[in-house]
């Protein structure tokens, strides 16, 4: 474990007044500038009421929001954490200790840990994500957004103001599980660079003075950019509790629908259908081997404009983007030293390169990516652009889940539900995709 514990400068990295709570005066430590204490308390109370009533959608975390002080600290902490990887880049193969490294940075009123920082810095480079762009988005002058969904999860969901990155609070046990499988996850993404698994970009924790440590992960948003998205679905391939009451057509609230709402809909991919079915099979097989269930397939619809239907447009740019992670990075830059590779991948041998020593794009199920901002999670059909990704694979099939399966089998003998063994869960989701894709 690497522990670099040092106090950082007090000035606000984002460069704007009143955005970070430590810039407020000693007489205004509440973190809500230019606002009386009573008003701040009342506003926080209103936010708790809003969450309790489950009002859905995106809300700006401004100075009256109960999470304003927390998000300001997160932005400051992330600015400095990412600056470390900017100042000390490394292109050496990852070692065992990189996966367990913890760097602690001390700030005014809080501490932030960066966990497995070298691993995620490598992965961001592999994805073609510039560290400066990543830093600018996460520590911009604009407020974070809070996403309140119809999910049963008690986690907090924050988005960067440009909606490019998701921050989600996680339980410590979920973080420990992800770290225990991180080498396998990185390996899978190297083997299949166009995987539909959500892209984890960082793991951090924050501890505010006299507060409990909070863990959070940073992910690339599957639904980015979202300006023209018309429908969003969270699919598990089952029936029980998989209906969400739709909102009126004129509603501006973002609502994620579920399996039963998808009845009568179809994913029309044309020539991309076979690739999609194969990648879903590869990704769900990987999750089956991790012994997890209850993950979701996110699907969003966006109508294509006439100029976007021209598949030959910017073909050279598309080819370059398509082979960046596959041909360019995965074939030339080792992502683990031989000792780490042997230890973690004993039962997951790499896909072989061909006899000439070149990267076999077909064996790694690579495709020609679209000319889009979020190409790895974007598939274009004849009429629609689809944003697709697999998220939330933290639920392990343990004894508790086995008992839950037996209980639900007795209560709901004629209905399908999410709590099934990982092999059944994976094959059922594959069947759902096959049945709903043309």
XYZ file of C-alpha atoms in Angstrom:
438
model
C 0.000 0.000 0.000
C 1.344 3.385 -0.984
C 0.285 6.186 1.340
C 1.255 9.688 0.321
C -0.264 11.885 3.003
C 0.395 15.570 2.474
C -1.494 18.811 2.867
C -2.441 20.558 -0.352
C -2.804 24.248 -1.162
C -5.893 25.974 0.102
C -6.768 27.875 -3.062
C -9.714 26.615 -5.078
C -8.554 24.619 -8.146
C -11.653 25.441 -10.115
C -10.910 29.144 -10.024
C -14.324 30.475 -9.077
C -15.510 32.047 -5.811
C -17.938 30.390 -3.420
C -17.765 27.040 -5.200
C -15.615 25.279 -2.651
C -16.660 25.425 0.991
C -13.185 26.071 2.385
C -13.201 29.465 0.695
C -16.029 30.718 2.850
C -15.232 32.825 5.868
C -14.854 31.444 9.380
C -18.288 32.781 10.211
C -19.885 30.875 7.330
C -18.682 27.290 7.611
C -21.964 25.783 6.486
C -20.739 25.646 2.883
C -23.618 27.729 1.528
C -22.172 31.159 0.694
C -24.198 34.339 1.047
C -27.045 32.413 2.634
C -28.247 32.674 6.255
C -27.823 29.555 8.333
C -31.558 29.089 8.842
C -32.189 29.352 5.103
C -29.549 26.705 4.428
C -31.105 24.310 6.929
C -34.540 24.852 5.405
C -33.240 24.239 1.879
C -31.540 21.001 2.942
C -34.820 19.950 4.540
C -36.628 20.553 1.227
C -34.070 18.396 -0.607
C -34.640 15.537 1.837
C -38.379 15.849 1.272
C -37.811 15.795 -2.510
C -35.760 12.596 -2.270
C -38.297 11.006 0.102
C -41.100 11.733 -2.365
C -38.908 10.244 -5.087
C -39.235 13.160 -7.434
C -37.316 11.956 -10.471
C -34.881 13.619 -12.803
C -31.757 15.759 -12.864
C -31.241 18.553 -10.359
C -28.391 21.032 -10.212
C -26.449 20.850 -6.970
C -26.339 24.578 -6.281
C -25.527 26.374 -3.033
C -28.928 25.453 -1.551
C -28.573 21.725 -2.155
C -27.824 19.423 0.776
C -24.929 17.807 -1.154
C -23.377 21.092 -2.277
C -20.569 21.103 0.288
C -19.774 17.426 -0.370
C -19.588 17.860 -4.148
C -17.384 20.932 -3.834
C -14.951 18.899 -1.757
C -15.113 16.021 -4.243
C -14.300 18.370 -7.112
C -11.340 19.870 -5.308
C -10.050 16.458 -4.258
C -10.389 15.005 -7.741
C -8.596 17.980 -9.287
C -5.510 17.288 -7.190
C -5.779 13.503 -7.492
C -5.826 13.617 -11.294
C -3.051 16.205 -11.288
C -0.781 13.556 -9.750
C -1.245 11.287 -12.767
C -0.735 14.253 -15.105
C 2.518 15.211 -13.371
C 3.773 11.626 -13.082
C 2.583 9.667 -16.140
C 3.658 6.042 -16.434
C 3.538 3.707 -19.412
C 5.208 0.784 -17.684
C 3.383 -2.553 -17.326
C 1.123 -2.612 -14.281
C 2.402 -4.510 -11.258
C 0.618 -6.329 -8.449
C 1.092 -3.424 -6.042
C -0.600 -1.008 -8.478
C -3.904 -2.782 -7.884
C -3.738 -2.223 -4.115
C -2.143 1.223 -4.060
C -3.797 3.964 -1.969
C -2.700 7.591 -2.165
C -4.128 9.888 0.521
C -4.256 13.658 -0.003
C -5.161 15.960 2.875
C -7.203 19.100 2.225
C -8.870 21.777 4.306
C -11.569 19.888 6.198
C -11.346 16.526 4.417
C -9.130 13.756 3.081
C -9.417 11.965 -0.243
C -8.012 8.561 -1.124
C -7.243 7.507 -4.680
C -7.398 3.715 -4.888
C -5.558 1.741 -7.598
C -4.710 5.054 -9.258
C -2.027 3.701 -11.662
C -4.442 1.054 -12.952
C -7.183 3.538 -13.791
C -4.718 6.059 -15.254
C -3.535 3.298 -17.575
C -7.111 2.348 -18.453
C -8.101 5.933 -19.240
C -5.100 6.166 -21.566
C -6.149 2.895 -23.178
C -9.616 4.365 -23.834
C -8.082 7.449 -25.427
C -9.305 9.734 -22.633
C -6.896 12.624 -22.051
C -6.157 13.231 -18.374
C -6.620 16.986 -18.745
C -10.068 16.539 -20.292
C -10.984 14.134 -17.503
C -9.783 16.606 -14.881
C -11.545 19.582 -16.473
C -14.878 17.765 -16.583
C -14.714 16.553 -12.980
C -13.530 19.853 -11.492
C -15.225 22.376 -13.773
C -16.671 25.672 -12.593
C -20.193 24.358 -13.180
C -22.135 22.533 -10.488
C -22.530 18.776 -10.430
C -25.955 17.344 -11.191
C -27.834 14.888 -9.017
C -29.741 12.118 -10.729
C -32.702 10.806 -8.725
C -33.972 7.652 -10.393
C -36.650 5.022 -9.835
C -33.925 2.557 -8.825
C -34.156 0.716 -5.487
C -30.519 1.564 -4.823
C -29.772 3.830 -1.849
C -26.644 5.149 -3.576
C -26.206 8.787 -4.530
C -25.774 9.453 -8.241
C -23.922 12.566 -9.358
C -23.098 13.669 -12.899
C -20.573 16.153 -14.116
C -22.276 19.228 -15.533
C -21.477 18.117 -19.094
C -23.144 14.751 -18.245
C -20.073 12.879 -19.451
C -19.134 11.129 -16.200
C -21.172 9.476 -13.445
C -20.122 9.403 -9.799
C -21.874 6.809 -7.672
C -21.460 6.170 -3.958
C -20.787 2.515 -3.117
C -20.669 0.334 -0.023
C -17.201 -0.677 1.162
C -17.895 -4.351 0.389
C -18.790 -3.427 -3.218
C -15.536 -1.520 -3.584
C -13.616 -4.481 -2.159
C -15.314 -6.805 -4.639
C -14.492 -4.548 -7.588
C -10.863 -4.272 -6.504
C -10.618 -8.063 -6.136
C -11.812 -8.459 -9.750
C -10.143 -5.365 -11.207
C -7.320 -7.247 -12.934
C -9.849 -9.537 -14.622
C -11.974 -6.544 -15.643
C -8.981 -4.747 -17.195
C -7.971 -7.967 -18.931
C -11.463 -8.437 -20.409
C -11.490 -4.878 -21.754
C -8.073 -5.397 -23.333
C -9.190 -8.663 -24.887
C -12.441 -7.125 -26.146
C -11.804 -3.371 -26.535
C -15.341 -2.761 -27.820
C -16.979 -4.422 -24.821
C -20.312 -3.022 -23.669
C -19.384 -3.224 -19.978
C -19.529 0.174 -18.301
C -16.116 1.836 -18.174
C -14.893 2.338 -14.605
C -12.475 5.269 -14.574
C -11.587 5.680 -10.908
C -12.215 4.602 -7.316
C -11.958 7.131 -4.489
C -13.036 7.707 -0.929
C -13.605 10.956 0.933
C -13.648 11.534 4.671
C -14.931 14.847 5.959
C -13.862 15.953 9.434
C -15.958 14.122 12.068
C -17.749 12.283 9.281
C -17.869 8.736 7.974
C -15.702 7.733 5.031
C -17.662 7.589 1.761
C -16.556 5.492 -1.205
C -17.435 6.364 -4.778
C -16.637 5.202 -8.273
C -16.379 7.266 -11.444
C -17.859 5.834 -14.625
C -18.254 6.933 -18.191
C -21.928 7.686 -18.764
C -23.572 5.230 -21.164
C -26.238 7.803 -22.122
C -23.850 10.491 -23.378
C -24.563 12.814 -25.088
C -28.226 12.749 -24.104
C -29.718 15.842 -25.761
C -31.734 13.901 -28.357
C -32.425 10.668 -26.468
C -36.152 9.920 -26.555
C -36.435 6.700 -24.500
C -34.318 5.008 -21.817
C -34.618 1.441 -20.568
C -33.068 -0.665 -17.803
C -33.321 -4.312 -18.857
C -32.770 -7.406 -16.676
C -34.554 -9.987 -18.827
C -37.285 -10.795 -16.262
C -40.824 -9.788 -15.261
C -41.187 -9.271 -11.516
C -41.105 -5.566 -10.533
C -40.046 -4.672 -14.064
C -42.724 -2.105 -14.898
C -42.465 1.668 -14.449
C -45.488 3.915 -14.825
C -44.759 6.148 -17.848
C -44.962 9.915 -17.589
C -47.031 12.168 -19.850
C -45.458 12.729 -23.258
C -44.874 16.423 -22.537
C -42.989 15.731 -19.292
C -39.383 16.894 -19.164
C -38.465 14.507 -16.333
C -35.886 11.853 -17.192
C -37.443 8.466 -16.528
C -35.777 5.104 -17.054
C -38.297 2.446 -18.096
C -38.020 -1.323 -17.560
C -38.497 -4.689 -19.254
C -42.293 -4.752 -19.356
C -42.357 -1.221 -20.764
C -40.264 -2.494 -23.681
C -43.062 -4.750 -24.960
C -43.645 -4.034 -28.652
C -40.292 -2.257 -29.053
C -37.363 -3.599 -31.051
C -33.654 -2.821 -31.416
C -33.092 -2.572 -35.159
C -29.367 -2.848 -35.909
C -29.292 -4.382 -39.377
C -25.751 -5.514 -40.202
C -24.565 -4.833 -36.624
C -26.925 -7.405 -35.096
C -24.478 -10.326 -35.175
C -21.736 -8.248 -33.584
C -24.112 -7.122 -30.839
C -25.284 -10.654 -30.020
C -21.696 -11.898 -29.895
C -20.525 -9.086 -27.598
C -23.450 -9.584 -25.224
C -22.538 -13.277 -25.102
C -18.873 -12.451 -24.338
C -19.681 -9.861 -21.684
C -22.323 -11.938 -19.894
C -20.000 -14.978 -19.937
C -17.389 -12.835 -18.204
C -19.933 -11.754 -15.562
C -21.087 -15.347 -15.141
C -17.487 -16.327 -14.371
C -17.370 -13.561 -11.759
C -20.399 -15.232 -10.109
C -22.529 -12.061 -10.269
C -26.155 -11.379 -11.146
C -28.728 -8.581 -11.128
C -26.782 -6.401 -13.576
C -28.678 -4.315 -16.108
C -28.507 -3.734 -19.832
C -29.104 -0.037 -20.477
C -30.700 0.831 -23.822
C -31.596 4.292 -25.123
C -33.160 5.362 -28.422
C -32.222 8.388 -30.502
C -33.644 9.117 -33.937
C -30.945 9.492 -36.591
C -30.816 12.619 -38.746
C -30.530 12.093 -42.485
C -26.853 13.072 -42.585
C -26.086 10.614 -39.756
C -27.384 7.703 -41.821
C -24.490 8.010 -44.264
C -22.365 5.103 -43.094
C -19.420 6.041 -45.332
C -19.076 9.473 -43.709
C -15.678 10.119 -42.073
C -14.625 6.543 -42.742
C -10.926 7.177 -42.058
C -11.721 8.776 -38.691
C -13.927 5.842 -37.791
C -11.261 3.299 -38.710
C -8.634 5.154 -36.665
C -10.942 5.303 -33.649
C -11.939 1.653 -34.005
C -8.374 0.327 -33.870
C -7.034 2.751 -31.239
C -7.722 0.507 -28.271
C -7.483 -2.763 -30.180
C -4.698 -2.546 -32.710
C -2.930 0.506 -31.366
C -2.858 0.052 -27.601
C -3.622 -3.553 -26.701
C -1.105 -4.998 -29.150
C 1.828 -2.719 -28.295
C 1.622 -1.778 -24.610
C 1.687 -4.560 -22.012
C -0.873 -3.826 -19.307
C 0.492 -6.297 -16.733
C 3.890 -7.709 -15.990
C 4.198 -11.464 -16.487
C 3.953 -12.312 -12.781
C 0.685 -10.372 -12.287
C -0.724 -11.760 -15.520
C -0.067 -15.339 -14.419
C -1.562 -14.827 -10.951
C -4.810 -13.148 -11.980
C -5.525 -14.751 -15.347
C -4.907 -18.415 -14.597
C -8.409 -19.313 -15.761
C -8.797 -16.499 -18.307
C -6.095 -17.036 -20.963
C -5.653 -14.163 -23.432
C -7.077 -14.425 -26.936
C -4.186 -15.445 -29.151
C -2.668 -13.247 -31.824
C -2.283 -14.797 -35.250
C 0.828 -16.546 -36.510
C 2.196 -13.387 -38.120
C 2.159 -11.660 -34.732
C -0.514 -9.113 -35.633
C -3.651 -8.303 -33.644
C -6.644 -10.322 -34.857
C -9.518 -7.845 -34.825
C -12.120 -10.520 -35.545
C -10.965 -12.746 -32.675
C -11.349 -9.759 -30.335
C -14.823 -9.016 -31.764
C -13.883 -5.517 -32.900
C -16.260 -3.470 -35.036
C -16.178 -0.276 -37.069
C -17.164 2.314 -34.483
C -19.487 5.191 -35.393
C -18.296 8.782 -35.602
C -19.793 9.677 -32.215
C -18.658 11.157 -28.890
C -19.388 7.949 -26.976
C -18.540 5.448 -29.695
C -17.926 2.406 -27.475
C -21.514 2.520 -26.197
C -23.113 3.667 -29.470
C -24.605 1.439 -32.179
C -26.254 2.845 -35.271
C -29.127 1.072 -36.981
C -30.966 2.094 -40.148
C -33.210 4.620 -38.355
C -32.029 4.932 -34.751
C -28.865 5.429 -32.777
C -28.764 3.211 -29.689
C -26.801 3.868 -26.507
C -26.115 0.481 -24.902
C -24.107 -0.642 -21.887
C -24.037 -3.157 -19.037
C -23.953 -1.698 -15.515
C -24.210 -2.604 -11.806
C -22.384 -5.940 -11.642
C -21.648 -5.935 -7.913
C -24.185 -8.497 -6.653
C -22.495 -11.821 -5.854
C -24.507 -15.043 -5.878
C -23.858 -16.006 -2.265
C -25.830 -17.968 0.318
C -28.174 -15.049 0.951
C -29.046 -14.844 -2.748
C -29.584 -18.609 -2.931
C -32.094 -18.380 -0.083
C -33.748 -15.391 -1.783
C -34.081 -17.464 -4.964
C -35.875 -20.247 -3.082
C -38.186 -17.771 -1.346
C -39.123 -15.970 -4.580
C -39.671 -19.317 -6.312
C -42.357 -20.108 -3.728
C -43.944 -16.657 -3.838
C -43.875 -16.214 -7.642
C -43.925 -19.676 -9.251
C -45.227 -18.401 -12.611
C -43.107 -15.255 -12.978
C -39.449 -14.663 -13.781
C -37.357 -12.593 -11.372
C -33.807 -11.283 -11.119
C -32.481 -13.510 -8.319
C -31.289 -16.576 -10.227
C -27.898 -18.232 -10.515
C -25.343 -16.371 -12.680
C -25.376 -18.911 -15.531
C -29.186 -18.686 -15.795
C -29.075 -14.881 -15.506
C -26.489 -14.562 -18.314
C -28.209 -16.950 -20.715
C -31.629 -15.366 -20.066
C -30.333 -11.881 -20.870
C -28.745 -13.233 -24.060
C -32.099 -14.734 -25.050
C -33.826 -11.415 -24.359
C -31.371 -9.570 -26.617
C -31.764 -12.179 -29.359
C -35.575 -11.928 -29.204
C -35.663 -8.115 -29.258
C -33.006 -7.356 -31.869
C -33.303 -7.440 -35.691
